[in-house]
Amino acid sequence: MSATQLYFDHCASTPPHPDVIRTVAEVMGQVYANPSSIHGAGGQAEQLIRRSREVVARALEVEPEDILLTSGATESNNIAIFGIAKAYQAAGKPIHMIVSEVEHASVYKCVQQLEQEGIEVTYLPVDENGRVRPDEVEAAIRPHTVLVSIMHVNNEMGAIQPIGEIGDMLRRYPKVTFHVDGVQGLGKVPVRLAEWGIDLYSLSGHKIQGPRGAGVLVKRKQVALKPLMYGGSQEGELRPGTENVPCIVGLAKAVRLAVEGQSERYDKLVRLRQFVLEHLSQMKPLVVNSPAVPYGAPHIINVSYPGMKSEVVVHALEQRGIIVSTQSACSSKLHKPSRVLLAMTHDSQVAASGIRISLDANCSEDELKRLVQSFKQMTEQLQSLVQR
């Protein structure tokens, strides 16, 4: 990226923390034995994995045995959803799952695939703030419901789902497993896995200034999953294959830093977000889609330019050195209206023109001034072209 460009796409991927970079490089250079080997060098690698698991567990306030190390949240979500499905299919039982209409593709496409295999799925609508209603979750539960999967923070428009309320309600249904995609929540908003009754919780390292290729699935002991892959005995045979030791150690450091700095980071991000929103909300024809705090996450701002394709706006801003995105990075190249914004706004023009700005707590005031000034110039330029 050019030194003159400003990066506001932290939901897609974050720059690794300098401490994480140093840690990964050091481990990669010094510890390269296979952790499954029985010699001393293998034992050293295995010990680093064990310590990393303990660090992650301590940060999330769970047990080390609850930590399943993966390549990232997409794999974690797949293991959680397909693992539950396969466990019940093996028992020959009917299966029903509940998800929201605004889930990330790595959840949404999993349940779509399971539908094709005969599993029943209920897709819950969201309100004007992009949030599901806990009473509608409960109303959707059937005798054969096995899984409720609701993301913590929406990756496109930043809605914070009422995870605590849903978790409290699900305690009355002990046979239902509660899965949460926590990718955009950790380090930005409070996370209380035990208090909220979460059974399965997915994380990705590169969303919290950690390395790519490393993630976590928190899995409570009582949850039975069937593996999707077969091989060695790593990760309780649920995730076989030689472990990526350097990235696992880097992930542990990133998780610890994210949790330790969450409160201070939240306060700063709220101020930064408010500064940007105060300016963008005054720019016609922009429409602000993100819900206000406390319903909206402090690092995500989603706006639309109705009538203008989102990729046109992204490239117009990029010409001014501003890096933003459209939908989630996983879906941004599809050139289709955002499924998430359509579910929230029921407006196809708004859904086809959504722009996501995702902030970092280290953004400076000067950088944000340049961001809003670039938006102002962009809207004036595109309006003049439309009026010709």
Short mmCIF file of C-alpha atoms in Angstrom, two decimals:
data_model
loop_
_atom_site.label_atom_id
_atom_site.label_comp_id
_atom_site.label_asym_id
_atom_site.label_seq_id
_atom_site.Cartn_x
_atom_site.Cartn_y
_atom_site.Cartn_z
CA MET A 1 0.00 0.00 0.00
CA SER A 2 1.24 3.49 -0.87
CA ALA A 3 2.44 5.70 1.96
CA THR A 4 -0.10 8.31 0.82
CA GLN A 5 -3.04 5.92 1.22
CA LEU A 6 -5.10 5.74 4.39
CA TYR A 7 -6.46 2.33 5.35
CA PHE A 8 -10.02 2.14 6.68
CA ASP A 9 -10.72 -1.54 6.02
CA HIS A 10 -9.84 -3.07 9.38
CA CYS A 11 -12.86 -5.39 9.34
CA ALA A 12 -11.39 -7.16 6.32
CA SER A 13 -7.93 -7.50 7.84
CA THR A 14 -5.82 -5.65 10.37
CA PRO A 15 -2.13 -4.79 10.22
CA PRO A 16 -0.29 -7.22 12.53
CA HIS A 17 0.78 -5.78 15.87
CA PRO A 18 4.57 -5.18 15.97
CA ASP A 19 4.88 -7.51 18.98
CA VAL A 20 3.04 -10.22 17.04
CA ILE A 21 5.35 -9.82 14.05
CA ARG A 22 8.43 -10.14 16.25
CA THR A 23 7.01 -13.17 18.05
CA VAL A 24 6.06 -15.01 14.86
CA ALA A 25 9.45 -14.31 13.28
CA GLU A 26 11.34 -15.45 16.36
CA VAL A 27 9.40 -18.70 16.70
CA MET A 28 9.59 -19.40 12.97
CA GLY A 29 13.34 -19.01 13.05
CA GLN A 30 14.00 -21.04 16.18
CA VAL A 31 11.24 -23.63 16.60
CA TYR A 32 10.64 -25.63 13.46
CA ALA A 33 10.29 -29.22 14.68
CA ASN A 34 6.99 -31.06 14.32
CA PRO A 35 5.04 -30.74 17.61
CA SER A 36 3.97 -34.39 17.31
CA SER A 37 7.55 -35.68 17.25
CA ILE A 38 8.72 -37.43 20.41
CA HIS A 39 12.21 -35.90 20.52
CA GLY A 40 13.14 -32.83 22.54
CA ALA A 41 12.77 -30.36 19.69
CA GLY A 42 9.26 -31.64 19.03
CA GLY A 43 8.50 -31.34 22.72
CA GLN A 44 9.61 -27.71 22.68
CA ALA A 45 7.19 -26.97 19.83
CA GLU A 46 4.38 -28.83 21.59
CA GLN A 47 5.03 -26.86 24.77
CA LEU A 48 4.64 -23.57 22.89
CA ILE A 49 1.27 -24.72 21.61
CA ARG A 50 0.20 -25.72 25.11
CA ARG A 51 1.22 -22.35 26.54
CA SER A 52 -0.54 -20.52 23.71
CA ARG A 53 -3.71 -22.49 24.36
CA GLU A 54 -3.52 -21.50 28.02
CA VAL A 55 -3.03 -17.81 27.13
CA VAL A 56 -6.08 -17.82 24.84
CA ALA A 57 -8.17 -19.69 27.40
CA ARG A 58 -7.22 -17.27 30.17
CA ALA A 59 -8.10 -14.26 27.99
CA LEU A 60 -11.50 -15.72 27.08
CA GLU A 61 -12.12 -17.07 30.59
CA VAL A 62 -12.57 -20.67 29.51
CA GLU A 63 -10.59 -23.87 30.07
CA PRO A 64 -7.57 -24.73 27.89
CA GLU A 65 -9.34 -27.95 26.84
CA ASP A 66 -12.09 -25.77 25.35
CA ILE A 67 -9.70 -24.19 22.83
CA LEU A 68 -9.63 -25.76 19.38
CA LEU A 69 -6.93 -24.22 17.18
CA THR A 70 -7.88 -23.70 13.53
CA SER A 71 -6.78 -21.77 10.45
CA GLY A 72 -9.34 -19.02 11.02
CA ALA A 73 -13.00 -18.26 11.62
CA THR A 74 -14.25 -19.70 8.33
CA GLU A 75 -12.86 -23.09 9.31
CA SER A 76 -14.10 -22.64 12.88
CA ASN A 77 -17.62 -21.87 11.67
CA ASN A 78 -17.58 -24.86 9.31
CA ILE A 79 -16.35 -27.22 12.04
CA ALA A 80 -19.04 -25.94 14.41
CA ILE A 81 -22.01 -26.11 12.03
CA PHE A 82 -21.17 -29.19 9.98
CA GLY A 83 -19.77 -30.90 13.08
CA ILE A 84 -23.11 -30.54 14.89
CA ALA A 85 -25.04 -31.63 11.81
CA LYS A 86 -22.91 -34.74 11.27
CA ALA A 87 -23.22 -35.71 14.94
CA TYR A 88 -27.03 -35.69 14.76
CA GLN A 89 -27.11 -37.24 11.29
CA ALA A 90 -25.03 -40.13 12.63
CA ALA A 91 -27.65 -40.66 15.30
CA GLY A 92 -30.42 -40.65 12.69
CA LYS A 93 -32.24 -37.73 14.31
CA PRO A 94 -34.16 -34.91 12.54
CA ILE A 95 -32.30 -31.62 12.52
CA HIS A 96 -33.42 -27.99 12.59
CA MET A 97 -31.10 -24.96 12.80
CA ILE A 98 -31.73 -21.25 13.37
CA VAL A 99 -29.58 -18.44 11.97
CA SER A 100 -30.10 -14.76 11.24
CA GLU A 101 -30.47 -13.35 7.74
CA VAL A 102 -27.34 -11.23 8.26
CA GLU A 103 -24.76 -13.92 9.06
CA HIS A 104 -21.33 -13.96 7.44
CA ALA A 105 -21.05 -16.14 4.33
CA SER A 106 -19.03 -18.73 6.26
CA VAL A 107 -22.14 -19.42 8.35
CA TYR A 108 -24.83 -18.60 5.81
CA LYS A 109 -23.47 -20.84 3.07
CA CYS A 110 -22.94 -23.70 5.53
CA VAL A 111 -26.61 -23.84 6.43
CA GLN A 112 -27.63 -23.35 2.79
CA GLN A 113 -25.61 -26.44 1.94
CA LEU A 114 -27.21 -28.34 4.81
CA GLU A 115 -30.65 -27.34 3.52
CA GLN A 116 -29.80 -29.02 0.24
CA GLU A 117 -29.02 -32.14 2.25
CA GLY A 118 -32.47 -32.11 3.86
CA ILE A 119 -31.82 -30.21 7.10
CA GLU A 120 -34.43 -27.62 8.08
CA VAL A 121 -33.19 -24.03 8.58
CA THR A 122 -35.01 -20.97 9.87
CA TYR A 123 -33.60 -17.60 8.80
CA LEU A 124 -34.54 -14.88 11.28
CA PRO A 125 -35.23 -11.33 10.08
CA VAL A 126 -33.62 -8.29 11.68
CA ASP A 127 -35.09 -4.97 12.78
CA GLU A 128 -34.22 -1.46 11.60
CA ASN A 129 -31.04 -1.62 13.69
CA GLY A 130 -29.97 -4.88 12.07
CA ARG A 131 -30.64 -6.91 15.24
CA VAL A 132 -32.58 -10.11 15.79
CA ARG A 133 -35.20 -10.25 18.51
CA PRO A 134 -34.63 -12.85 21.26
CA ASP A 135 -38.37 -13.60 21.40
CA GLU A 136 -38.32 -14.45 17.69
CA VAL A 137 -35.38 -16.78 18.27
CA GLU A 138 -37.41 -18.57 20.94
CA ALA A 139 -40.52 -18.66 18.77
CA ALA A 140 -38.51 -20.40 16.03
CA ILE A 141 -37.32 -23.24 18.30
CA ARG A 142 -38.78 -26.66 17.48
CA PRO A 143 -38.52 -30.03 19.25
CA HIS A 144 -35.71 -31.01 16.84
CA THR A 145 -33.77 -27.72 16.92
CA VAL A 146 -30.11 -28.54 17.52
CA LEU A 147 -28.30 -25.26 16.80
CA VAL A 148 -28.79 -21.51 17.05
CA SER A 149 -26.02 -19.55 15.31
CA ILE A 150 -26.06 -15.76 15.73
CA MET A 151 -23.02 -13.56 15.11
CA HIS A 152 -21.93 -11.13 17.82
CA VAL A 153 -21.12 -8.07 15.67
CA ASN A 154 -22.23 -7.83 12.07
CA ASN A 155 -19.24 -7.41 9.79
CA GLU A 156 -20.98 -5.09 7.31
CA MET A 157 -23.09 -2.60 9.24
CA GLY A 158 -21.85 -3.21 12.78
CA ALA A 159 -25.05 -4.21 14.57
CA ILE A 160 -24.35 -5.79 17.97
CA GLN A 161 -26.67 -8.72 18.48
CA PRO A 162 -28.31 -9.32 21.89
CA ILE A 163 -26.15 -12.37 22.53
CA GLY A 164 -26.55 -12.23 26.31
CA GLU A 165 -30.35 -12.19 26.09
CA ILE A 166 -30.40 -15.01 23.55
CA GLY A 167 -28.02 -17.06 25.68
CA ASP A 168 -30.14 -16.54 28.79
CA MET A 169 -33.24 -17.68 26.92
CA LEU A 170 -31.48 -20.76 25.50
CA ARG A 171 -30.66 -22.01 29.00
CA ARG A 172 -34.27 -23.17 29.04
CA TYR A 173 -33.47 -25.37 26.03
CA PRO A 174 -30.42 -27.40 27.11
CA LYS A 175 -30.51 -29.60 23.99
CA VAL A 176 -29.92 -26.56 21.73
CA THR A 177 -26.29 -25.65 21.07
CA PHE A 178 -25.50 -21.92 20.89
CA HIS A 179 -22.85 -20.90 18.35
CA VAL A 180 -21.54 -17.34 18.00
CA ASP A 181 -19.33 -15.98 15.24
CA GLY A 182 -17.26 -13.59 17.36
CA VAL A 183 -14.86 -12.33 14.69
CA GLN A 184 -15.78 -8.64 14.79
CA GLY A 185 -16.51 -8.48 18.51
CA LEU A 186 -13.36 -9.50 20.32
CA GLY A 187 -11.22 -6.54 21.28
CA LYS A 188 -13.93 -4.04 20.29
CA VAL A 189 -16.83 -4.82 22.64
CA PRO A 190 -17.11 -6.87 25.85
CA VAL A 191 -17.20 -10.66 25.44
CA ARG A 192 -18.48 -12.93 28.24
CA LEU A 193 -18.69 -16.49 26.97
CA ALA A 194 -19.65 -18.22 30.23
CA GLU A 195 -22.10 -15.53 31.35
CA TRP A 196 -23.85 -15.61 27.97
CA GLY A 197 -24.05 -19.40 27.79
CA ILE A 198 -22.13 -19.69 24.53
CA ASP A 199 -21.25 -23.27 23.57
CA LEU A 200 -19.24 -22.62 20.40
CA TYR A 201 -17.38 -19.39 19.60
CA SER A 202 -15.33 -18.59 16.48
CA LEU A 203 -12.37 -16.22 16.17
CA SER A 204 -9.84 -15.25 13.50
CA GLY A 205 -6.34 -13.94 14.23
CA HIS A 206 -5.96 -11.47 11.40
CA LYS A 207 -9.01 -9.49 12.55
CA ILE A 208 -7.30 -8.59 15.85
CA GLN A 209 -3.80 -7.67 14.64
CA GLY A 210 -2.72 -11.30 14.65
CA PRO A 211 -1.39 -13.50 11.86
CA ARG A 212 -3.41 -14.86 8.96
CA GLY A 213 -3.93 -18.60 8.97
CA ALA A 214 -4.66 -18.87 12.70
CA GLY A 215 -8.00 -18.98 14.47
CA VAL A 216 -9.94 -20.47 17.35
CA LEU A 217 -13.10 -22.41 17.93
CA VAL A 218 -14.08 -22.41 21.60
CA LYS A 219 -15.91 -25.69 22.18
CA ARG A 220 -17.49 -26.54 25.49
CA LYS A 221 -16.87 -30.08 26.73
CA GLN A 222 -20.52 -31.08 26.53
CA VAL A 223 -20.75 -30.27 22.82
CA ALA A 224 -20.34 -33.32 20.57
CA LEU A 225 -18.94 -32.64 17.10
CA LYS A 226 -18.06 -35.01 14.29
CA PRO A 227 -14.83 -34.21 12.42
CA LEU A 228 -14.87 -32.87 8.86
CA MET A 229 -11.34 -34.06 8.12
CA TYR A 230 -9.43 -37.19 9.08
CA GLY A 231 -5.75 -37.71 9.72
CA GLY A 232 -3.67 -37.31 12.84
CA SER A 233 -4.80 -36.88 16.41
CA GLN A 234 -4.13 -33.14 16.66
CA GLU A 235 -6.81 -30.96 18.30
CA GLY A 236 -8.72 -33.94 19.60
CA GLU A 237 -8.95 -35.32 16.04
CA LEU A 238 -11.33 -32.48 15.13
CA ARG A 239 -8.63 -30.53 13.30
CA PRO A 240 -5.91 -32.97 12.15
CA GLY A 241 -2.67 -31.81 10.56
CA THR A 242 0.68 -30.45 11.66
CA GLU A 243 0.16 -27.31 13.73
CA ASN A 244 1.33 -23.89 12.55
CA VAL A 245 3.38 -23.16 15.67
CA PRO A 246 4.60 -19.61 14.85
CA CYS A 247 1.13 -18.39 13.95
CA ILE A 248 -0.46 -20.11 16.95
CA VAL A 249 1.96 -18.31 19.27
CA GLY A 250 1.29 -15.03 17.43
CA LEU A 251 -2.44 -15.62 17.69
CA ALA A 252 -2.20 -16.10 21.46
CA LYS A 253 -0.36 -12.80 21.84
CA ALA A 254 -2.92 -11.02 19.65
CA VAL A 255 -5.86 -12.41 21.64
CA ARG A 256 -4.27 -11.34 24.93
CA LEU A 257 -3.55 -7.83 23.65
CA ALA A 258 -7.06 -7.51 22.20
CA VAL A 259 -8.75 -8.43 25.48
CA GLU A 260 -6.44 -6.38 27.69
CA GLY A 261 -6.96 -3.21 25.64
CA GLN A 262 -10.66 -3.62 24.89
CA SER A 263 -12.11 -1.04 27.29
CA GLU A 264 -9.71 1.75 26.35
CA ARG A 265 -10.03 0.86 22.66
CA TYR A 266 -13.83 1.00 22.85
CA ASP A 267 -13.90 4.51 24.34
CA LYS A 268 -11.53 5.84 21.71
CA LEU A 269 -13.32 4.17 18.82
CA VAL A 270 -16.67 5.59 19.95
CA ARG A 271 -15.22 9.11 19.74
CA LEU A 272 -13.65 8.46 16.34
CA ARG A 273 -16.84 6.94 14.95
CA GLN A 274 -18.94 9.84 16.19
CA PHE A 275 -16.62 12.36 14.52
CA VAL A 276 -16.97 10.61 11.17
CA LEU A 277 -20.72 10.11 11.48
CA GLU A 278 -21.35 13.76 12.34
CA HIS A 279 -19.81 14.75 9.01
CA LEU A 280 -21.08 11.95 6.75
CA SER A 281 -24.68 12.25 8.00
CA GLN A 282 -24.75 15.81 6.65
CA MET A 283 -23.59 14.84 3.16
CA LYS A 284 -26.38 14.32 0.67
CA PRO A 285 -27.21 11.89 -0.83
CA LEU A 286 -25.39 9.58 1.63
CA VAL A 287 -27.55 7.39 3.87
CA VAL A 288 -26.13 6.08 7.16
CA ASN A 289 -26.97 2.40 7.66
CA SER A 290 -25.07 1.58 10.84
CA PRO A 291 -27.06 1.69 14.08
CA ALA A 292 -26.04 4.11 16.79
CA VAL A 293 -24.08 3.05 19.88
CA PRO A 294 -24.93 1.00 21.95
CA TYR A 295 -26.63 -1.05 19.21
CA GLY A 296 -23.76 -0.45 16.80
CA ALA A 297 -20.12 -1.50 17.17
CA PRO A 298 -17.69 1.40 17.67
CA HIS A 299 -15.41 0.55 14.73
CA ILE A 300 -17.86 0.08 11.84
CA ILE A 301 -19.61 2.76 9.78
CA ASN A 302 -21.76 1.74 6.82
CA VAL A 303 -23.18 4.33 4.44
CA SER A 304 -24.91 4.08 1.07
CA TYR A 305 -25.01 6.29 -1.99
CA PRO A 306 -28.41 5.27 -3.44
CA GLY A 307 -28.36 4.99 -7.21
CA MET A 308 -24.58 4.61 -7.37
CA LYS A 309 -22.86 1.23 -7.47
CA SER A 310 -20.71 0.67 -4.41
CA GLU A 311 -17.62 -0.28 -6.42
CA VAL A 312 -17.78 3.11 -8.20
CA VAL A 313 -17.67 4.86 -4.83
CA VAL A 314 -14.84 2.63 -3.56
CA HIS A 315 -12.68 3.38 -6.59
CA ALA A 316 -13.50 7.10 -6.49
CA LEU A 317 -12.27 7.18 -2.88
CA GLU A 318 -9.24 5.07 -3.71
CA GLN A 319 -8.20 7.69 -6.25
CA ARG A 320 -8.05 10.07 -3.31
CA GLY A 321 -5.96 7.67 -1.24
CA ILE A 322 -8.80 6.35 0.92
CA ILE A 323 -9.14 2.56 1.28
CA VAL A 324 -12.63 1.38 2.25
CA SER A 325 -14.71 -1.62 1.19
CA THR A 326 -18.19 -2.65 0.11
CA GLN A 327 -19.50 -5.85 1.69
CA SER A 328 -17.40 -8.31 3.63
CA ALA A 329 -14.10 -9.00 1.89
CA CYS A 330 -15.32 -12.56 1.21
CA SER A 331 -18.29 -11.25 -0.82
CA SER A 332 -17.09 -7.92 -2.20
CA LYS A 333 -16.17 -9.27 -5.66
CA LEU A 334 -19.64 -10.70 -6.31
CA HIS A 335 -20.98 -7.34 -7.57
CA LYS A 336 -24.41 -8.04 -6.08
CA PRO A 337 -26.49 -5.98 -3.64
CA SER A 338 -25.56 -6.70 -0.04
CA ARG A 339 -27.72 -9.47 1.39
CA VAL A 340 -27.13 -7.96 4.85
CA LEU A 341 -28.23 -4.43 3.94
CA LEU A 342 -31.21 -5.75 2.02
CA ALA A 343 -32.37 -7.70 5.08
CA MET A 344 -31.98 -4.60 7.24
CA THR A 345 -33.28 -1.79 4.97
CA HIS A 346 -35.49 -3.63 2.44
CA ASP A 347 -34.20 -1.11 -0.10
CA SER A 348 -32.40 -2.53 -3.14
CA GLN A 349 -30.74 0.78 -4.03
CA VAL A 350 -29.34 1.18 -0.54
CA ALA A 351 -28.22 -2.45 -0.53
CA ALA A 352 -26.44 -2.06 -3.89
CA SER A 353 -24.49 1.00 -2.85
CA GLY A 354 -23.25 0.21 0.66
CA ILE A 355 -19.77 1.35 1.72
CA ARG A 356 -18.07 0.04 4.86
CA ILE A 357 -15.58 2.15 6.79
CA SER A 358 -13.87 0.20 9.55
CA LEU A 359 -11.69 2.08 11.99
CA ASP A 360 -8.66 1.36 14.12
CA ALA A 361 -8.18 2.96 17.52
CA ASN A 362 -4.87 4.40 16.33
CA CYS A 363 -6.50 6.51 13.61
CA SER A 364 -5.51 10.15 14.03
CA GLU A 365 -7.73 13.21 13.85
CA ASP A 366 -5.91 14.38 10.73
CA GLU A 367 -6.55 11.03 9.04
CA LEU A 368 -10.26 11.22 9.84
CA LYS A 369 -10.43 14.80 8.55
CA ARG A 370 -8.92 13.60 5.29
CA LEU A 371 -11.44 10.74 5.20
CA VAL A 372 -14.49 13.00 5.53
CA GLN A 373 -13.02 15.58 3.13
CA SER A 374 -12.47 12.84 0.54
CA PHE A 375 -16.08 11.70 0.97
CA LYS A 376 -17.26 15.26 0.43
CA GLN A 377 -15.20 15.61 -2.74
CA MET A 378 -16.36 12.21 -3.97
CA THR A 379 -20.06 12.96 -3.49
CA GLU A 380 -19.72 16.34 -5.22
CA GLN A 381 -17.86 14.80 -8.15
CA LEU A 382 -20.31 11.92 -8.65
CA GLN A 383 -23.33 14.19 -8.28
CA SER A 384 -21.99 16.48 -10.98
CA LEU A 385 -21.52 13.49 -13.30
CA VAL A 386 -25.07 12.26 -12.67
CA GLN A 387 -26.53 15.71 -13.36
CA ARG A 388 -24.85 16.07 -16.77
#
